[in-house]
Coordinates of C-alpha atoms and ligand atoms in Angstrom, one line a residue:
X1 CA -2.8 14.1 -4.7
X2 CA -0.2 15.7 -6.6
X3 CA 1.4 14.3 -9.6
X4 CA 5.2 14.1 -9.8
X5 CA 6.8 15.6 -13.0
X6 CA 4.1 18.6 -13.5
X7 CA 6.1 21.5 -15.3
X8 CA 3.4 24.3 -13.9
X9 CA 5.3 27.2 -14.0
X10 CA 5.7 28.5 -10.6
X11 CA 6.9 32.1 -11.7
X12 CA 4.5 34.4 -12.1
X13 CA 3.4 33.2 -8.6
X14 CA 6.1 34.1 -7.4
X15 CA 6.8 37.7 -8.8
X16 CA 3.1 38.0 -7.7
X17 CA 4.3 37.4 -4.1
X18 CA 7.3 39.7 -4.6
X19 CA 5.0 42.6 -5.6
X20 CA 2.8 41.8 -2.2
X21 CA 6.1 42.0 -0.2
X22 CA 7.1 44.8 -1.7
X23 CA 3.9 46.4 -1.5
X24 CA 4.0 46.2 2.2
X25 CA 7.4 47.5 2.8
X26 CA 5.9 50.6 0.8
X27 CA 3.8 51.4 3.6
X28 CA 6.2 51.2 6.3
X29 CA 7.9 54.0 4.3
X30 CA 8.4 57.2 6.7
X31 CA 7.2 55.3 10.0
X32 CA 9.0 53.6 12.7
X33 CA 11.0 50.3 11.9
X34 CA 9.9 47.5 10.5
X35 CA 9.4 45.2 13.6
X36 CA 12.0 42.0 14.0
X37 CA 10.4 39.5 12.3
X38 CA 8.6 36.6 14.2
X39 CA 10.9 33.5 15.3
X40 CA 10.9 30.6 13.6
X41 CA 7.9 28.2 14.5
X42 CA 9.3 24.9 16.3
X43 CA 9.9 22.2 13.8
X44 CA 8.0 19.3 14.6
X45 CA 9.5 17.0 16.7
X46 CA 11.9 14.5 15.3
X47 CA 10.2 11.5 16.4
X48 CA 6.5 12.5 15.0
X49 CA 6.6 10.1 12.1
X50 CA 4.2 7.3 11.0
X51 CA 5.2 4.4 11.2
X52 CA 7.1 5.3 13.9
X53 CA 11.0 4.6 13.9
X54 CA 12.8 2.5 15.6
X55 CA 14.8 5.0 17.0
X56 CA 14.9 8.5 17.5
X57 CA 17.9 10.7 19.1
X58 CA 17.0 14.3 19.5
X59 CA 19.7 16.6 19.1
X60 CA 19.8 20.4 19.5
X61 CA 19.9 22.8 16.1
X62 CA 17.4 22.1 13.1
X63 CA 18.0 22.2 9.5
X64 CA 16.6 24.8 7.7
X65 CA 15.3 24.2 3.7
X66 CA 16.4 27.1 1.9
X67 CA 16.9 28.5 -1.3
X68 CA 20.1 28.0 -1.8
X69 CA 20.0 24.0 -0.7
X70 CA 20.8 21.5 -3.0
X71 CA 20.1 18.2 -2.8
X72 CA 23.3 16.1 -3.0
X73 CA 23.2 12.1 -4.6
X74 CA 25.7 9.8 -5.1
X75 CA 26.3 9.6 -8.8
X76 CA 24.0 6.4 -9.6
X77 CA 20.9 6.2 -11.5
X78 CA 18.7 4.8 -9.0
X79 CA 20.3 7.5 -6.1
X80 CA 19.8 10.2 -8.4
X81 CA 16.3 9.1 -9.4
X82 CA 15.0 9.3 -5.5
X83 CA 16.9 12.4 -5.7
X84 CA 15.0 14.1 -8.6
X85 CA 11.9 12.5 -6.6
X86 CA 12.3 14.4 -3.2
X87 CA 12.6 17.2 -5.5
X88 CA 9.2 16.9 -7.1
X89 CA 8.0 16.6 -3.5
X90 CA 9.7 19.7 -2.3
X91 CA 10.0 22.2 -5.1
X92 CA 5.8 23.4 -5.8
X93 CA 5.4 24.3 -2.2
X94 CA 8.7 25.4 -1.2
X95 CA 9.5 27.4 -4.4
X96 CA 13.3 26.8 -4.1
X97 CA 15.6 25.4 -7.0
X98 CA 17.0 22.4 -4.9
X99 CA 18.9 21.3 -7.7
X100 CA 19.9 17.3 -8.0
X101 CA 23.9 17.2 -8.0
X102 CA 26.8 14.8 -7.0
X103 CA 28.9 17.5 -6.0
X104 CA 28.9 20.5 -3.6
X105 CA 28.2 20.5 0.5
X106 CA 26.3 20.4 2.9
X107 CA 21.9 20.6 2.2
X108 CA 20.1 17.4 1.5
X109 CA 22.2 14.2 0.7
X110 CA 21.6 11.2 -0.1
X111 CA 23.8 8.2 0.3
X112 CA 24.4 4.9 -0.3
X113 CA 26.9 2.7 2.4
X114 CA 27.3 -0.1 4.2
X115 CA 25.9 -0.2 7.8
X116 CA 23.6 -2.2 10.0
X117 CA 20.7 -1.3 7.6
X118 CA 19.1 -4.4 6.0
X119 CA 17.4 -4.5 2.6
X120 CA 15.3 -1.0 3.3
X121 CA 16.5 0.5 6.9
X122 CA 18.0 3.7 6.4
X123 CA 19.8 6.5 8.8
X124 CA 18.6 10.4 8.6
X125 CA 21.0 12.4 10.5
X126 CA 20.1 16.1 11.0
X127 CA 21.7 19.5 12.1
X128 CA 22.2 23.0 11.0
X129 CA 24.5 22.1 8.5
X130 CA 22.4 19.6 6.4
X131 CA 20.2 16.5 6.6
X132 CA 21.9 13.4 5.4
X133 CA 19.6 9.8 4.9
X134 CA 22.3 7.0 4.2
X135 CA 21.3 3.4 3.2
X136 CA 22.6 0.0 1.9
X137 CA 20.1 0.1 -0.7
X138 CA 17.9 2.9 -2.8
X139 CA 14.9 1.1 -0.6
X140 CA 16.3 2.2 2.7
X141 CA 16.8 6.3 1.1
X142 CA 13.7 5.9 -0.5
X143 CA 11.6 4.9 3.1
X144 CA 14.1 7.6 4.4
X145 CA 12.5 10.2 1.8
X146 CA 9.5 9.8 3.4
X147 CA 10.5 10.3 7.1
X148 CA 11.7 13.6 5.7
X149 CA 8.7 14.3 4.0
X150 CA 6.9 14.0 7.7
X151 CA 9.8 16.0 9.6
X152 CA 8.8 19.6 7.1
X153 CA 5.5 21.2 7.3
X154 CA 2.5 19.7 6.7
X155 CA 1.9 22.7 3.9
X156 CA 5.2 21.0 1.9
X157 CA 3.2 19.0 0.2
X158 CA 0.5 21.5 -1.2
X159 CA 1.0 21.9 -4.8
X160 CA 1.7 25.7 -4.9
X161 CA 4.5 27.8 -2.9
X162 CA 3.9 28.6 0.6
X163 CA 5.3 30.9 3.2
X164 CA 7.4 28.3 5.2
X165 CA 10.1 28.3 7.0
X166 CA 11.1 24.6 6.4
X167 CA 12.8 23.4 9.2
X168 CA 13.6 19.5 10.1
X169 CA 14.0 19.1 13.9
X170 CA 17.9 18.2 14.5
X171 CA 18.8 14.7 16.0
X172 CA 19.6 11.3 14.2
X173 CA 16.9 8.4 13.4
X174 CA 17.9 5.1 12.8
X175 CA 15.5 2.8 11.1
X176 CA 14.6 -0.5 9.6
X177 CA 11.0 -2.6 9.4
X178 CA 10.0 -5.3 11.6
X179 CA 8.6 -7.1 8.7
X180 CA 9.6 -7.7 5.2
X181 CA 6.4 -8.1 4.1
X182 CA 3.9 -4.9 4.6
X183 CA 1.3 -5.2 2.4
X184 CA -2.1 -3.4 0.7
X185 CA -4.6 -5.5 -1.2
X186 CA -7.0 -3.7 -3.6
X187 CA -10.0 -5.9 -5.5
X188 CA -9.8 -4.6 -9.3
X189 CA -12.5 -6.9 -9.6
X190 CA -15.5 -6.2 -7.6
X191 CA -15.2 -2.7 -8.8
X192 CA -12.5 -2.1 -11.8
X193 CA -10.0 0.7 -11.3
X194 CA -7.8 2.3 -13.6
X195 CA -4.2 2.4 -14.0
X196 CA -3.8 6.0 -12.9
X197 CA -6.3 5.1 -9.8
X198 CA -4.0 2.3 -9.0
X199 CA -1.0 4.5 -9.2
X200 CA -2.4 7.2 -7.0
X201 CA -3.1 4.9 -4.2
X202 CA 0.3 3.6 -4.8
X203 CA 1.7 6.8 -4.0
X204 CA -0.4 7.1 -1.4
X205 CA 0.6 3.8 0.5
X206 CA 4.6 4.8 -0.4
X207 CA 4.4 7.3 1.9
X208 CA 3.8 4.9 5.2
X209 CA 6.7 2.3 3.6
X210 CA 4.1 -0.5 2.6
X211 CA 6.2 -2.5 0.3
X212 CA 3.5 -4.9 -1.5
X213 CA 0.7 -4.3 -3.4
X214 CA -1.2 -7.2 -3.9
X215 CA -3.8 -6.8 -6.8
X216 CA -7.1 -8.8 -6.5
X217 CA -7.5 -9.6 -10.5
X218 CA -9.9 -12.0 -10.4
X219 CA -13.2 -12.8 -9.0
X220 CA -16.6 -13.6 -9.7
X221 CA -18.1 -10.4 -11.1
X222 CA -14.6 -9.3 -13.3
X223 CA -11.3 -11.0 -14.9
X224 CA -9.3 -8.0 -15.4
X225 CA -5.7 -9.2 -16.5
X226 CA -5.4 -10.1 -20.3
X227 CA -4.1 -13.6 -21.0
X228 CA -3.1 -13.7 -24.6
X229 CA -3.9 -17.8 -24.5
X230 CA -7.7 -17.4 -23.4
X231 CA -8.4 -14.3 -24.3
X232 CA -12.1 -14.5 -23.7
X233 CA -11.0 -14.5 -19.7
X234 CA -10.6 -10.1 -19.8
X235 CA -12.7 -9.3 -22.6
X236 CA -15.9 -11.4 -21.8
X237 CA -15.2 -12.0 -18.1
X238 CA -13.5 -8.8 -17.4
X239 CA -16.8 -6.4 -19.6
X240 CA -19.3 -6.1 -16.2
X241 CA -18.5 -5.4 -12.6
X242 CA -20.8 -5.1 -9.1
X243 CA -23.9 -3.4 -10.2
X244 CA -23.1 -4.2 -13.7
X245 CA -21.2 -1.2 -14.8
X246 CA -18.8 -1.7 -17.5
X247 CA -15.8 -3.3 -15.9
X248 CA -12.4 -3.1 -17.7
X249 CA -9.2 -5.1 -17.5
X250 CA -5.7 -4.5 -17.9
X251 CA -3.6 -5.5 -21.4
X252 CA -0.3 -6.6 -20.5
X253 CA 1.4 -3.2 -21.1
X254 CA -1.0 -1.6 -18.3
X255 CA 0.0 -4.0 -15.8
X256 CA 3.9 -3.7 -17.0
X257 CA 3.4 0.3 -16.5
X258 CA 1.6 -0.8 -13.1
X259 CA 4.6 -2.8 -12.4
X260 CA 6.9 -0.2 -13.1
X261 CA 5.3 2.4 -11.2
X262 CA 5.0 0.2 -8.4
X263 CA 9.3 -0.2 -8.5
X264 CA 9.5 3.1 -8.6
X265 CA 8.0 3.8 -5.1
X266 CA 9.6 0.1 -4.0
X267 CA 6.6 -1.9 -4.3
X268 CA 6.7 -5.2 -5.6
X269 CA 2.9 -6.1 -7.3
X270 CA 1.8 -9.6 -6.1
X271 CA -1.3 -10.4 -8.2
X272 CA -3.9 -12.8 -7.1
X273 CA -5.8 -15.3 -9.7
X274 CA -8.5 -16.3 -6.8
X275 CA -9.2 -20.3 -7.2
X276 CA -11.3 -22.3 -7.4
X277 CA -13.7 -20.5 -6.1
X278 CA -14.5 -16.9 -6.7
X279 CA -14.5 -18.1 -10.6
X280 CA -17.9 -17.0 -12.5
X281 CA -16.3 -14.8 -14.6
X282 CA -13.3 -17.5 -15.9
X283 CA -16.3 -19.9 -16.0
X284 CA -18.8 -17.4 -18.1
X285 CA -16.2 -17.2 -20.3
X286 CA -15.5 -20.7 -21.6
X287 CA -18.1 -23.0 -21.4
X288 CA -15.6 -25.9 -21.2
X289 CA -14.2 -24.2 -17.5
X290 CA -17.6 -26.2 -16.3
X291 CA -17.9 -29.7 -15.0
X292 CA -21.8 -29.7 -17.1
X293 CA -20.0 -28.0 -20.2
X294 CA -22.8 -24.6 -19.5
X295 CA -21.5 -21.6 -19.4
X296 CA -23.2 -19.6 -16.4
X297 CA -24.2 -15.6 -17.0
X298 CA -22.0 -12.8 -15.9
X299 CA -23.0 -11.7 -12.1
X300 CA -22.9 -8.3 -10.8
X301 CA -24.4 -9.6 -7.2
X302 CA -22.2 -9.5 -4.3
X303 CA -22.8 -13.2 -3.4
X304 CA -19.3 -15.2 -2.2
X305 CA -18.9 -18.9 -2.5
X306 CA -21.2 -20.4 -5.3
X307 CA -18.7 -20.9 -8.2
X308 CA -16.1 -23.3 -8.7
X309 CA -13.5 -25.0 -11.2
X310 CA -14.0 -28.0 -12.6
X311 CA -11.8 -30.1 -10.0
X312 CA -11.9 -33.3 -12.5
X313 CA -11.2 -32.1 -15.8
X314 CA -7.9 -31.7 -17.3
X315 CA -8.7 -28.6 -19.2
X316 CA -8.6 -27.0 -15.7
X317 CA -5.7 -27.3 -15.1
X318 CA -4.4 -26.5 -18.9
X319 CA -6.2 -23.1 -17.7
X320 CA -4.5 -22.7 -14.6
X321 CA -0.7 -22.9 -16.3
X322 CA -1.8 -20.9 -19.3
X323 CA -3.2 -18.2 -17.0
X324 CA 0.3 -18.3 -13.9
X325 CA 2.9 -18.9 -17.4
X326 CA 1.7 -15.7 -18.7
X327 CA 1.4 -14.3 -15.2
X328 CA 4.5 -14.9 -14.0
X329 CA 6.3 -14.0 -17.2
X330 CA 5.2 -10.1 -16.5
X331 CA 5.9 -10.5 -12.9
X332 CA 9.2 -9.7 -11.5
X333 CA 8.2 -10.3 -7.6
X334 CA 8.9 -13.8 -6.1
X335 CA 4.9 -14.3 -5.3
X336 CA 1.9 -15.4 -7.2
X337 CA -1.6 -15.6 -5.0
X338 CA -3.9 -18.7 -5.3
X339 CA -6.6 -17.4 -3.3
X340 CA -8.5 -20.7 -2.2
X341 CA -10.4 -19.1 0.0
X342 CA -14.5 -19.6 0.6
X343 CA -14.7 -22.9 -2.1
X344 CA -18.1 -23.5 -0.3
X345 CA -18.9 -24.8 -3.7
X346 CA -15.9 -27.3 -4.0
X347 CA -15.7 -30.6 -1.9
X348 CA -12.9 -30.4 0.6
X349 CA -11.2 -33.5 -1.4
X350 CA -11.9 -31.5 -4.5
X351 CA -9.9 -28.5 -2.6
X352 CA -6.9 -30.8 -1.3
X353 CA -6.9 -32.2 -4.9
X354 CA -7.1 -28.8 -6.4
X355 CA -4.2 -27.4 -4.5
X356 CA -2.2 -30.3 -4.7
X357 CA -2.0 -30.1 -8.7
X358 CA -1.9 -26.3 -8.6
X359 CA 0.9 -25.1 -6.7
X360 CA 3.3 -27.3 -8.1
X361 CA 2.1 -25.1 -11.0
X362 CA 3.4 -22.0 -9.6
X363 CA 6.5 -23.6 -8.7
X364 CA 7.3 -24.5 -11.6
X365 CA 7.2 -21.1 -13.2
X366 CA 9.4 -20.0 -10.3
X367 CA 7.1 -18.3 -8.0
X368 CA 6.0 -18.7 -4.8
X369 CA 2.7 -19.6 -3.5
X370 CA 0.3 -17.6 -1.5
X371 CA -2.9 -18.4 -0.6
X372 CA -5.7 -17.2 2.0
X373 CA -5.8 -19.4 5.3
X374 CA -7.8 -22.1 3.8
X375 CA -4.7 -23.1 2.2
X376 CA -3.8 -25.2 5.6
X377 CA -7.0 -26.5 5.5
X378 CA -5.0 -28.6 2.1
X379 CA -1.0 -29.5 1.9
X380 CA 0.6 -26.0 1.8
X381 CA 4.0 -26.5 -0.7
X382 CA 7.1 -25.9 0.8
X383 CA 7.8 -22.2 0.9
X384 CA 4.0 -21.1 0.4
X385 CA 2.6 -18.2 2.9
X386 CA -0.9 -18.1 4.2
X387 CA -3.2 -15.0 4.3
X388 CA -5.1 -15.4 7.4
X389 CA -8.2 -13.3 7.5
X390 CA -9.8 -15.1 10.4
X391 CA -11.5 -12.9 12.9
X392 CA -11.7 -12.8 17.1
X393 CA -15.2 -14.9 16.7
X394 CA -13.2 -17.5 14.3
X395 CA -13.8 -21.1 15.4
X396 CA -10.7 -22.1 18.0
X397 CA -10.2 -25.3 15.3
X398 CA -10.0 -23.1 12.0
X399 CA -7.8 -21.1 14.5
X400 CA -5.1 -24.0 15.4
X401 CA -5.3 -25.3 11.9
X402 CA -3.6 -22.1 10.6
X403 CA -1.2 -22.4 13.7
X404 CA -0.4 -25.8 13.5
X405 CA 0.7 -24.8 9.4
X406 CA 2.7 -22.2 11.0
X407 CA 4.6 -24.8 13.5
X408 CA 5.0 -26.7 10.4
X409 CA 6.8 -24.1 8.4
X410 CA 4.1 -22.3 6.8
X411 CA 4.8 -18.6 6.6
X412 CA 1.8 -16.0 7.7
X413 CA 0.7 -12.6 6.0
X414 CA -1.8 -11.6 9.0
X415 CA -5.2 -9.6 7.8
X416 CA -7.6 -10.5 10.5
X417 CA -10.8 -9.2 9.2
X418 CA -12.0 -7.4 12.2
X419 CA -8.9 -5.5 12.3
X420 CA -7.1 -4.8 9.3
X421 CA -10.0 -5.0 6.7
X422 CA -10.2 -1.6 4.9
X423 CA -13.6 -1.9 3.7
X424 CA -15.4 -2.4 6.9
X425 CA -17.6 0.3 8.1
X426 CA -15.6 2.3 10.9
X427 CA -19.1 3.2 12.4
X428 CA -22.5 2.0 11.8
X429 CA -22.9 5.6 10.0
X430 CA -20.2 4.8 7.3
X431 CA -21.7 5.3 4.1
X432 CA -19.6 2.9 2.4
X433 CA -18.1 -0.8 3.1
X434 CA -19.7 -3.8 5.1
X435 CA -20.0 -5.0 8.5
X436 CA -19.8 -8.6 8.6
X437 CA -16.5 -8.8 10.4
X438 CA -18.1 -6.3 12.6
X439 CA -17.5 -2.4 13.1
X440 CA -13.7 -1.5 12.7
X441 CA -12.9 1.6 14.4
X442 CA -9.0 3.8 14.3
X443 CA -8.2 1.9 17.7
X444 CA -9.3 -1.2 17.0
X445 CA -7.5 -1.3 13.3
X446 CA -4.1 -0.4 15.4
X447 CA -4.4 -2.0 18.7
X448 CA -3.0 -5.3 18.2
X449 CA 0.5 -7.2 17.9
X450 CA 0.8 -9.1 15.0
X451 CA 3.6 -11.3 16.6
X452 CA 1.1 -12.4 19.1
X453 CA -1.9 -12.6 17.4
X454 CA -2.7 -16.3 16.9
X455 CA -2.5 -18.6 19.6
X456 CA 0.1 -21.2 18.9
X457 CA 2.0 -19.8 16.2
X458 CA 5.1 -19.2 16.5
X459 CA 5.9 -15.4 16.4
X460 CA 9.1 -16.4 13.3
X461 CA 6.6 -18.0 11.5
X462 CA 4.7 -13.9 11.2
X463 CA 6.2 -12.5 8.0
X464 CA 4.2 -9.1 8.0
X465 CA 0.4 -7.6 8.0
X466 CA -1.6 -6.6 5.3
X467 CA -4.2 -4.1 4.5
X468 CA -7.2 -5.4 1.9
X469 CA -9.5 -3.5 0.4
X470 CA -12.4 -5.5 -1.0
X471 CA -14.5 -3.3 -3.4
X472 CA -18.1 -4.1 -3.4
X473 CA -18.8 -1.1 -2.7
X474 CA -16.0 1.2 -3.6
X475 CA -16.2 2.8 -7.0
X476 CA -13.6 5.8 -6.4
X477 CA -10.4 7.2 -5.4
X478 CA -12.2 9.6 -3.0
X479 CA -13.6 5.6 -1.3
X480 CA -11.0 4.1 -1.0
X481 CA -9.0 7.0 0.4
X482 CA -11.9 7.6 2.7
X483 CA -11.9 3.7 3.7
X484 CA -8.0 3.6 3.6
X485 CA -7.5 6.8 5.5
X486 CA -6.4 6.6 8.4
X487 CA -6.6 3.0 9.1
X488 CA -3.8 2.0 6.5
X489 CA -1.4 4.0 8.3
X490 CA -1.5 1.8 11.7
X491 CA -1.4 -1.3 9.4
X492 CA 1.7 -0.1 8.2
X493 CA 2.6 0.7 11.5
X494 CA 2.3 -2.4 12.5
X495 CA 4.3 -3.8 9.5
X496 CA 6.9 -1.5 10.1
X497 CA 7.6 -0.3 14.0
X498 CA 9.4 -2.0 16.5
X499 CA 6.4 -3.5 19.0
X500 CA 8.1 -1.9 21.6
X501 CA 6.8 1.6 19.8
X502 CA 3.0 0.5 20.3
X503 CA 1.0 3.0 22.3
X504 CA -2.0 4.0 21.0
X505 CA -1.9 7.3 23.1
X506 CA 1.3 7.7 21.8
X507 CA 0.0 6.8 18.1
X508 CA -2.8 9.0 17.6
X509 CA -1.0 12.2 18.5
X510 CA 1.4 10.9 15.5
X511 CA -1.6 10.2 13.5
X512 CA -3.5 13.4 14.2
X513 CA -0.3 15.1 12.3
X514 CA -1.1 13.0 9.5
X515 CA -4.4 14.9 8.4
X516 CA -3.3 18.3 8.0
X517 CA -0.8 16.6 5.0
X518 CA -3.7 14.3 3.6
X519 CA -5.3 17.8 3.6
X520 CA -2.9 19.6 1.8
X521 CA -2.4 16.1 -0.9
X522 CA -6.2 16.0 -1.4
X523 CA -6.9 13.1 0.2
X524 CA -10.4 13.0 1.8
X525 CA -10.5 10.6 4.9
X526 CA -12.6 10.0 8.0
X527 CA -12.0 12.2 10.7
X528 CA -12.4 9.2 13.3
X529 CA -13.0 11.3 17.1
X530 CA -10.8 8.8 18.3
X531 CA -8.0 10.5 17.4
X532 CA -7.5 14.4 17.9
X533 CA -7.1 15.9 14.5
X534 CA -5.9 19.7 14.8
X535 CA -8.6 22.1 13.8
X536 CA -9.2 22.7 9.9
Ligands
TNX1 C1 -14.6 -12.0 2.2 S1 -11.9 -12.4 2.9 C2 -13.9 -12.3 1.1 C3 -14.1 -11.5 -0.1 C4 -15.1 -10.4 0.1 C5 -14.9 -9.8 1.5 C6 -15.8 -8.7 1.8 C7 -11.8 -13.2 1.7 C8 -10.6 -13.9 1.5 N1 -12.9 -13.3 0.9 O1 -14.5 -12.3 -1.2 O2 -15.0 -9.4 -0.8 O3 -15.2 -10.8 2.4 O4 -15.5 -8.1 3.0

């Protein structure tokens, strides 16, 4: 995928197609007329955009991206900063100047207003005389950017210049999510990836409007966030991973720049500490973790549910505020993850007892708690969210407890496992991933409302969808694009769209216009035949 900020210079490219043009003129010297030249092809339709918007008004002459646009901003950092962004999108393949200015008329402009958009809706209006994107926040231009993005030419987003034209079908969108939350998960710890992986498949989720990434950063096989006050946590627990590669783990400066980079694209970073479960690595690392004072070995299995805290000991819970004080100080989103899910090795009166000492915890260094749905299973704190990632097959009582939270104030992130888990197989072919939720297909990922999902709870108590990716067996970008891609983009949809936009018929044409673009970013993903992908 391309990098923003590359300084290739594009000239000698482009004298090079100069020459070619003139070259061919040369030979039409002394014959008949140079014919008319072709129309322009049909823009793609306004509406062909994943996650689809809310609402789409067609209208009758397209803008046209040409060398002499500019693109306008208001005279703000942040305005000008999305600005110098779409730029970097449009200038490699486009070849134009599209110079970043708060004056002149008419091209590309960017605009910040008040109007019915919310935190990160936005308006793209579009016609012969420009396309304008106005929002009450840089969010809203931002998510805006990337409709436009979708509304050019798949071949905009190649890296060197190509033939065009670059037209944007006329008409006016109006937009704004159904959720606040949308959400990707990627485990650093099964697998370790490095801050410019990370920041590639931040990029990459940007472009459907996902708004949370929340970083797995703890689990049995890797600790991968330094905490200054234990430090044996990252560089003991954090030196092994599945398979017992090296591992890694990420000083505080790495997962400031991950931060940042993350704001940048308007993602907020939740990180997850997973107790008290999920744990051998903490516990390898200081003997004292351990109710028998024995430090176990490292493990590089892919084994769930036989570690825990030490529910009785006060050290534990010395550990757990070190580890969320020094969390939450290089954490600017509101939420901190508990995990608390699969503690087959804690009692259940351990687990009440555990949470009930532990999220007052979080509170208190002014985060919120969320956890995975096992959290109901104990006394949810006021405020906290819940992670289901229960499945169709998931007992009706596990089922009702996570409803009866959600009657009772208890907010949900929904991530059923047979649905939106990225790392289950697609088919029984796929090469990577697992299968215990069963086989998770294009249509199957999609096909479901979140805000009637789970009998009982109330569809106010849904505050969005999220996409994990658990990492036993992804090592890569090129896996987890190929596990991501497609599937990510219906979670998003779902996060995002109206439900009144579900169709899958409808969907997978919009989807099938995705791949060409993944194409020309470099991202490699499974050509499901579920979903009719124009020819290569
Ligand atoms: C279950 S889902 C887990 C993870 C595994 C994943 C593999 C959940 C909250 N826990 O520990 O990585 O399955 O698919």
């Amino acid at each position: 995928m391309r990098r923003h900020h590359r300084t290739t210079p594009r000239i000698s490219r482009l004298l090079g197609s100069l020459l070619l043009v003139a070259a061919a003129g040369a030979f039409t010297v002394g014959s008949a007329p140079a014919p008319a030249p072709a129309p322009d092809p049909a823009p793609a339709p306004l509406g062909r955009v994943v996650p689809a918007p809310a609402s789409v008004e067609p209208g009758t002459s397209p803008y046209r991206v040409t060398g002499g646009t500019g693109i306008r901003v208001d005279d703000s950092r942040e305005v000008r900063r999305i600005g110098a962004y779409l730029a970097d999108v449009l200038r490699p393949s486009t070849g134009y100047p599209l110079p970043v200015t708060s004056h002149g008329q008419g091209g590309i402009r960017l605009r910040l207003a008040k109007g019915p958009f919310g935190a990160e809706g936005y308006r793209l209006e579009s016609g012969r005389k420009g396309v304008t994107i106005t929002a009450a926040e840089p969010a809203g231009l931002f998510h805006g950017v990337q409709t436009l993005r979708q509304l050019l030419p798949a071949a905009v987003e190649k890296d060197s210049v190509q033939p065009g034209p670059w037209l944007v079908a006329g008409g006016t969108i109006e937009d704004s999510p159904r959720y606040a939350y949308r959400g990707a998960m990627l485990d650093v710890s099964r697998h370790f990836f490095t801050v410019a992986q990370v920041e590639r498949y931040i990029d990459e989720l940007a472009l459907y409007k996902v708004n949370k990434l929340h970083l797995h950063l703890s689990d049995d096989q890797g600790w991968r966030i330094a905490i200054d006050s234990w430090p044996r946590l990252a560089t003991y627990g954090g030196s092994t991973q599945v398979d017992g590669g090296k591992g890694g783990y990420y000083t505080k400066a790495d997962y400031k720049e991950i931060v940042r980079y993350a704001a940048s694209r308007y993602l907020e970073v939740v990180p997850e500490i997973d107790m008290p479960g999920h744990t051998n690595a903490a516990l390898a690392s200081y003997a004292g973790l351990n109710c028998d004072g024995v430090a176990p070995p490292l493990y590089t299995g892919t084994d769930v549910g036989f570690s825990s805290l030490c529910v009785g000991k006060d050290i534990t819970y010395d550990f757990v505020d070190d580890v969320v004080r020094e969390l939450a100080a290089i954490t600017p989103g509101r939420s901190l993850h508990i995990g608390g899910d699969e503690a087959h090795s804690t009692s259940h009166a351990d687990y009440v007892k555990f949470m009930d000492r532990v999220q007052p915890i979080v509170a208190k260094y002014g985060k919120t708690v969320i956890g995975w749905h096992q959290l109901t299973g104990a006394t949810p704190a006021q405020g906290a969210l819940a992670q289901y990632w229960g499945l169709d097959d998931t007992s009706e009582a596990e089922k009702a407890q996570v409803a009866k939270a959600a009657q009772n104030g208890t907010g949900l992130i929904l991530s059923p496992a047979d649905r939106m888990y990225l790392d289950m197989k697609y088919t029984a072919d796929t090469p990577l991933g697992q299968d215990w939720a069963g086989l998770v297909d294009v249509k199957r990922s999609y096909d479901w409302d979140p805000g009637a999902y789970l009998p009982g709870a109330p569809a106010s108590a849904v505050r969005g969808v999220e996409a994990p990716l658990w990492t036993e067996t992804i090592q890569s970008s090129a896996d987890i694009e190929y596990m991501a891609f497609p599937r990510l983009a219906g979670a998003a949809e779902l996060g995002w769209s109206p439900a009144a936009t579900h169709d899958w018929d409808a969907y997978k044409v919009r989807l099938a216009a995705q791949g060409p673009r993944w194409d020309a970013l470099g991202i490699g993903y499974y050509r499901s035949p579920q979903v009719p992908w124009p020819a290569r």
